[in-house]
């Protein structure tokens, strides 16, 4: 079983090179710094302006939901489809008041017009029905899709209204309903390059194609894959992107040539340069892709990208850039639409960013400090923005998020992490690494004094930290041989939530303890839900993969009695059946109806063609004694306790050593040993341990737990109040029979104390080596399928892992 959390999944293949680290007894080597360290006047820079796209709001009402559903440019005008819904009054209605109630004032859809400076210019059209669908035809005219209802108010078709700049209808075109398809909703409309019209009834659905007279022609349908975005033309050919229907199991993006005469979708090729299809825009001169790193132009023929802009070449705060679509006029002038998600998902903000190439770089003469990381957070980007805006700082920070750099593939590639961690290893050895590495905690191939700085020396130094103000055991849990190479900014816990009704394990239990607990279970209750053997192996191997590897002496020891025992335990408890025909999800959701907290989903998730199994049900229904889970906050702890009917006990993964609950950084930082800015880098890191920074970084669903004790207490108090408010709303809805699709569990008294004690009990964190783990996952199926003995498998692992360790 593959467990799917809302997390960053990455990939890679090992790079081999012959540079060998000197032993720790030798004098530390120095590496020549090869990075550009000073900004020149001639360096590219874009001046920027940012304006919010703000709709008029009725201040006498409370917003229940507000969003722009699509945004596009019509010359110098921005057109935005919007939906606004206000909270309805609580007072019960009589039949008379129901008839006279002004429903229009509580729900509104429309198309708003904005200037390039964000000025609201009025509505092109408004209504109270479904969200409007608009598009521009190939001549630049505005077109709106409307539903056509019969006398029984049933959908009988659609029509396209062509409008002038004032919103007046100049042409009406009915669309014929497909005889073989039932459509009661339309997600998008587009005008194809040859003048035909295409509509989709949901994201990635087949495109129904009509001619210029509204006659239905055919579908553009890729069967097991969904068409996304627009059909576009390049060099006389037509193309479209696709994603798999069952994207929970694997995700890749393919580019297909499309025959617009028949709708045929030709076999696809992998679009390696695209990692987020929702951020694509289609201009007259090509396809543009925008990421938190920059804007690039994609060539579908060669599959290559050309960088148009690096966000480090602007003074735009990266906090705007998590979700951006760019609309370049040319390579010197660019417009972009940015979306900032709200914590409750009901009041997102939208901005227009106007960028223009400057004649000179205004930061010329400043030195450059580099940051490279995996999934850089808004909190980190906020600090960079403030740091760079401070004229007293003589250095300027430039950041790269490797999730969006294409040198190691995209985050959709299976071996991205292996490629990336191997490349970082080479960059450090060659003097090309960033000064600060973000979110590489646990990759122990770098954990030595030749490559990284021991941050304990800074923590305990003159400009250090007072350990009594923090969860110092979490610092200690991250150490390697008594040294702290990666400092956790925030963290979460990893383990199992067990139902105490069935088992009462110690927090740091062992395999023997687990076997005894499993033997005592009643009929109808298994120890754990179905899980694939390779997934269970990653848990049962323990917290530290480097236990089997000696980097300093270039030795490995996987072929051991300990590993044989691990394989035997995994084989005993892993599923014996093929699980590839279903998808496993925990079954949680964030609900705007209940303060944006995480609730348990009872709506029956139905995505893709495979059945979706919520493994939270195994704990809730008592069919499993425990489930794997992560704890980012009090909300998740209270939810898991609720699933266990209040009998929950959070414990570590059972292992040979009994390591207990594991800590894992949400965000971590390290300083490269040969950086010329080590002291400045520590100043950056230390900033994130202030109360303000810790509070800001731990906001949100996956913000994690703070290192500071005072912020933990403040967060817990605030979070409990939010959960209490959500639970009261849920109980009210429940009493009215209106609580559909979700269960909210309360934060019971004492749960904050329980969570605090769980954190204080932690002594270990997760350590791994992606290249070696790839080898293990490739070899162990031979043992689990009974085609090879454990000794044969482990001997192969030793031989292959030894090559990797020796090449480092």
PDB file of N, CA and C in Angstrom, residues 33-39 312 366-374 384 394-402 431-438 669-672 674-678 680-682 684-685:
ATOM      1  N   UNK A  33      36.046  28.426  -4.388  1.00  0.00           N
ATOM      2  CA  UNK A  33      34.677  28.883  -4.601  1.00  0.00           C
ATOM      3  C   UNK A  33      34.514  29.295  -6.060  1.00  0.00           C
ATOM      4  N   UNK A  34      33.584  28.643  -6.770  1.00  0.00           N
ATOM      5  CA  UNK A  34      33.395  28.910  -8.195  1.00  0.00           C
ATOM      6  C   UNK A  34      32.120  29.691  -8.485  1.00  0.00           C
ATOM      7  N   UNK A  35      31.422  30.127  -7.440  1.00  0.00           N
ATOM      8  CA  UNK A  35      30.187  30.861  -7.667  1.00  0.00           C
ATOM      9  C   UNK A  35      30.464  32.339  -7.923  1.00  0.00           C
ATOM     10  N   UNK A  36      29.637  32.936  -8.773  1.00  0.00           N
ATOM     11  CA  UNK A  36      29.708  34.372  -8.979  1.00  0.00           C
ATOM     12  C   UNK A  36      29.304  35.054  -7.681  1.00  0.00           C
ATOM     13  N   UNK A  37      30.117  36.005  -7.226  1.00  0.00           N
ATOM     14  CA  UNK A  37      29.886  36.565  -5.890  1.00  0.00           C
ATOM     15  C   UNK A  37      29.549  38.058  -5.881  1.00  0.00           C
ATOM     16  N   UNK A  38      29.472  38.719  -7.029  1.00  0.00           N
ATOM     17  CA  UNK A  38      29.159  40.149  -7.029  1.00  0.00           C
ATOM     18  C   UNK A  38      28.200  40.471  -8.163  1.00  0.00           C
ATOM     19  N   UNK A  39      27.218  41.332  -7.872  1.00  0.00           N
ATOM     20  CA  UNK A  39      26.240  41.753  -8.866  1.00  0.00           C
ATOM     21  C   UNK A  39      26.817  42.891  -9.698  1.00  0.00           C
ATOM     22  N   UNK A 312      14.938  35.831  -8.910  1.00  0.00           N
ATOM     23  CA  UNK A 312      16.024  36.522  -8.217  1.00  0.00           C
ATOM     24  C   UNK A 312      16.431  37.802  -8.930  1.00  0.00           C
ATOM     25  N   UNK A 366      26.671  44.716  -4.790  1.00  0.00           N
ATOM     26  CA  UNK A 366      26.384  43.848  -3.639  1.00  0.00           C
ATOM     27  C   UNK A 366      26.953  42.448  -3.865  1.00  0.00           C
ATOM     28  N   UNK A 367      27.350  41.813  -2.755  1.00  0.00           N
ATOM     29  CA  UNK A 367      27.806  40.432  -2.811  1.00  0.00           C
ATOM     30  C   UNK A 367      26.593  39.488  -2.800  1.00  0.00           C
ATOM     31  N   UNK A 368      26.813  38.253  -3.232  1.00  0.00           N
ATOM     32  CA  UNK A 368      25.708  37.304  -3.350  1.00  0.00           C
ATOM     33  C   UNK A 368      25.922  36.123  -2.409  1.00  0.00           C
ATOM     34  N   UNK A 369      24.901  35.833  -1.611  1.00  0.00           N
ATOM     35  CA  UNK A 369      24.868  34.614  -0.805  1.00  0.00           C
ATOM     36  C   UNK A 369      23.778  33.716  -1.390  1.00  0.00           C
ATOM     37  N   UNK A 370      24.118  32.437  -1.644  1.00  0.00           N
ATOM     38  CA  UNK A 370      23.217  31.536  -2.338  1.00  0.00           C
ATOM     39  C   UNK A 370      22.526  30.571  -1.367  1.00  0.00           C
ATOM     40  N   UNK A 371      21.251  30.331  -1.656  1.00  0.00           N
ATOM     41  CA  UNK A 371      20.460  29.339  -0.916  1.00  0.00           C
ATOM     42  C   UNK A 371      19.878  28.356  -1.927  1.00  0.00           C
ATOM     43  N   UNK A 372      19.987  27.082  -1.630  1.00  0.00           N
ATOM     44  CA  UNK A 372      19.362  26.060  -2.471  1.00  0.00           C
ATOM     45  C   UNK A 372      18.605  25.084  -1.596  1.00  0.00           C
ATOM     46  N   UNK A 373      17.401  24.730  -1.998  1.00  0.00           N
ATOM     47  CA  UNK A 373      16.620  23.839  -1.132  1.00  0.00           C
ATOM     48  C   UNK A 373      15.540  23.087  -1.868  1.00  0.00           C
ATOM     49  N   UNK A 374      14.844  22.250  -1.118  1.00  0.00           N
ATOM     50  CA  UNK A 374      13.733  21.455  -1.624  1.00  0.00           C
ATOM     51  C   UNK A 374      12.459  21.980  -0.980  1.00  0.00           C
ATOM     52  N   UNK A 384      13.870  36.311   3.155  1.00  0.00           N
ATOM     53  CA  UNK A 384      14.765  36.733   2.066  1.00  0.00           C
ATOM     54  C   UNK A 384      14.348  38.111   1.555  1.00  0.00           C
ATOM     55  N   UNK A 394      25.025  44.202   3.037  1.00  0.00           N
ATOM     56  CA  UNK A 394      25.912  44.326   1.884  1.00  0.00           C
ATOM     57  C   UNK A 394      25.860  43.094   0.988  1.00  0.00           C
ATOM     58  N   UNK A 395      25.136  42.068   1.442  1.00  0.00           N
ATOM     59  CA  UNK A 395      24.962  40.875   0.618  1.00  0.00           C
ATOM     60  C   UNK A 395      23.502  40.751   0.223  1.00  0.00           C
ATOM     61  N   UNK A 396      23.261  40.100  -0.885  1.00  0.00           N
ATOM     62  CA  UNK A 396      21.907  39.846  -1.381  1.00  0.00           C
ATOM     63  C   UNK A 396      21.737  38.337  -1.507  1.00  0.00           C
ATOM     64  N   UNK A 397      20.626  37.818  -0.971  1.00  0.00           N
ATOM     65  CA  UNK A 397      20.377  36.379  -1.019  1.00  0.00           C
ATOM     66  C   UNK A 397      19.672  36.033  -2.328  1.00  0.00           C
ATOM     67  N   UNK A 398      20.178  35.006  -3.004  1.00  0.00           N
ATOM     68  CA  UNK A 398      19.522  34.464  -4.189  1.00  0.00           C
ATOM     69  C   UNK A 398      19.171  33.007  -3.904  1.00  0.00           C
ATOM     70  N   UNK A 399      17.911  32.664  -4.128  1.00  0.00           N
ATOM     71  CA  UNK A 399      17.412  31.334  -3.743  1.00  0.00           C
ATOM     72  C   UNK A 399      16.961  30.533  -4.957  1.00  0.00           C
ATOM     73  N   UNK A 400      17.193  29.234  -4.893  1.00  0.00           N
ATOM     74  CA  UNK A 400      16.725  28.293  -5.913  1.00  0.00           C
ATOM     75  C   UNK A 400      16.032  27.132  -5.231  1.00  0.00           C
ATOM     76  N   UNK A 401      14.829  26.819  -5.695  1.00  0.00           N
ATOM     77  CA  UNK A 401      14.107  25.655  -5.195  1.00  0.00           C
ATOM     78  C   UNK A 401      14.324  24.523  -6.194  1.00  0.00           C
ATOM     79  N   UNK A 402      15.042  23.486  -5.751  1.00  0.00           N
ATOM     80  CA  UNK A 402      15.393  22.398  -6.663  1.00  0.00           C
ATOM     81  C   UNK A 402      14.189  21.579  -7.109  1.00  0.00           C
ATOM     82  N   UNK A 431      33.016  23.052  -5.261  1.00  0.00           N
ATOM     83  CA  UNK A 431      32.975  24.475  -4.951  1.00  0.00           C
ATOM     84  C   UNK A 431      31.837  25.220  -5.605  1.00  0.00           C
ATOM     85  N   UNK A 432      30.778  24.533  -6.017  1.00  0.00           N
ATOM     86  CA  UNK A 432      29.654  25.169  -6.696  1.00  0.00           C
ATOM     87  C   UNK A 432      28.354  25.072  -5.904  1.00  0.00           C
ATOM     88  N   UNK A 433      28.440  24.655  -4.655  1.00  0.00           N
ATOM     89  CA  UNK A 433      27.239  24.479  -3.829  1.00  0.00           C
ATOM     90  C   UNK A 433      26.758  25.825  -3.302  1.00  0.00           C
ATOM     91  N   UNK A 434      25.470  25.912  -2.954  1.00  0.00           N
ATOM     92  CA  UNK A 434      24.991  27.129  -2.283  1.00  0.00           C
ATOM     93  C   UNK A 434      25.600  27.249  -0.896  1.00  0.00           C
ATOM     94  N   UNK A 435      25.491  28.427  -0.303  1.00  0.00           N
ATOM     95  CA  UNK A 435      26.024  28.636   1.048  1.00  0.00           C
ATOM     96  C   UNK A 435      25.144  27.961   2.096  1.00  0.00           C
ATOM     97  N   UNK A 436      23.841  27.966   1.863  1.00  0.00           N
ATOM     98  CA  UNK A 436      22.872  27.351   2.786  1.00  0.00           C
ATOM     99  C   UNK A 436      22.069  26.302   2.026  1.00  0.00           C
ATOM    100  N   UNK A 437      21.993  25.105   2.590  1.00  0.00           N
ATOM    101  CA  UNK A 437      21.139  24.055   2.057  1.00  0.00           C
ATOM    102  C   UNK A 437      19.876  23.973   2.916  1.00  0.00           C
ATOM    103  N   UNK A 438      18.735  23.978   2.280  1.00  0.00           N
ATOM    104  CA  UNK A 438      17.458  23.952   2.992  1.00  0.00           C
ATOM    105  C   UNK A 438      16.733  22.632   2.694  1.00  0.00           C
ATOM    106  N   UNK A 669      17.960  23.653   7.895  1.00  0.00           N
ATOM    107  CA  UNK A 669      19.006  24.409   7.210  1.00  0.00           C
ATOM    108  C   UNK A 669      20.372  23.891   7.608  1.00  0.00           C
ATOM    109  N   UNK A 670      21.286  23.940   6.644  1.00  0.00           N
ATOM    110  CA  UNK A 670      22.670  23.541   6.858  1.00  0.00           C
ATOM    111  C   UNK A 670      23.583  24.566   6.184  1.00  0.00           C
ATOM    112  N   UNK A 671      24.808  24.684   6.690  1.00  0.00           N
ATOM    113  CA  UNK A 671      25.792  25.597   6.110  1.00  0.00           C
ATOM    114  C   UNK A 671      26.894  24.765   5.468  1.00  0.00           C
ATOM    115  N   UNK A 672      27.188  25.031   4.206  1.00  0.00           N
ATOM    116  CA  UNK A 672      28.258  24.323   3.508  1.00  0.00           C
ATOM    117  C   UNK A 672      29.597  24.750   4.090  1.00  0.00           C
ATOM    118  N   UNK A 674      32.657  25.058   3.121  1.00  0.00           N
ATOM    119  CA  UNK A 674      33.573  25.957   2.426  1.00  0.00           C
ATOM    120  C   UNK A 674      32.938  27.268   2.005  1.00  0.00           C
ATOM    121  N   UNK A 675      31.775  27.592   2.541  1.00  0.00           N
ATOM    122  CA  UNK A 675      31.146  28.876   2.240  1.00  0.00           C
ATOM    123  C   UNK A 675      31.970  30.015   2.812  1.00  0.00           C
ATOM    124  N   UNK A 676      32.182  31.090   2.041  1.00  0.00           N
ATOM    125  CA  UNK A 676      32.871  32.268   2.593  1.00  0.00           C
ATOM    126  C   UNK A 676      31.965  33.107   3.484  1.00  0.00           C
ATOM    127  N   UNK A 677      30.693  32.732   3.581  1.00  0.00           N
ATOM    128  CA  UNK A 677      29.715  33.493   4.364  1.00  0.00           C
ATOM    129  C   UNK A 677      29.114  32.640   5.474  1.00  0.00           C
ATOM    130  N   UNK A 678      29.939  31.879   6.170  1.00  0.00           N
ATOM    131  CA  UNK A 678      29.398  30.998   7.209  1.00  0.00           C
ATOM    132  C   UNK A 678      28.767  31.785   8.352  1.00  0.00           C
ATOM    133  N   UNK A 680      27.555  34.873   8.263  1.00  0.00           N
ATOM    134  CA  UNK A 680      26.337  35.497   7.743  1.00  0.00           C
ATOM    135  C   UNK A 680      25.219  34.461   7.582  1.00  0.00           C
ATOM    136  N   UNK A 681      25.603  33.259   7.167  1.00  0.00           N
ATOM    137  CA  UNK A 681      24.615  32.193   7.013  1.00  0.00           C
ATOM    138  C   UNK A 681      24.006  31.816   8.366  1.00  0.00           C
ATOM    139  N   UNK A 682      24.844  31.791   9.420  1.00  0.00           N
ATOM    140  CA  UNK A 682      24.297  31.503  10.745  1.00  0.00           C
ATOM    141  C   UNK A 682      23.338  32.599  11.187  1.00  0.00           C
ATOM    142  N   UNK A 684      21.371  34.207   9.303  1.00  0.00           N
ATOM    143  CA  UNK A 684      20.121  33.888   8.611  1.00  0.00           C
ATOM    144  C   UNK A 684      19.381  32.780   9.361  1.00  0.00           C
ATOM    145  N   UNK A 685      20.098  31.717   9.680  1.00  0.00           N
ATOM    146  CA  UNK A 685      19.471  30.576  10.363  1.00  0.00           C
ATOM    147  C   UNK A 685      18.929  30.984  11.723  1.00  0.00           C
TER     148      UNK A 685
END
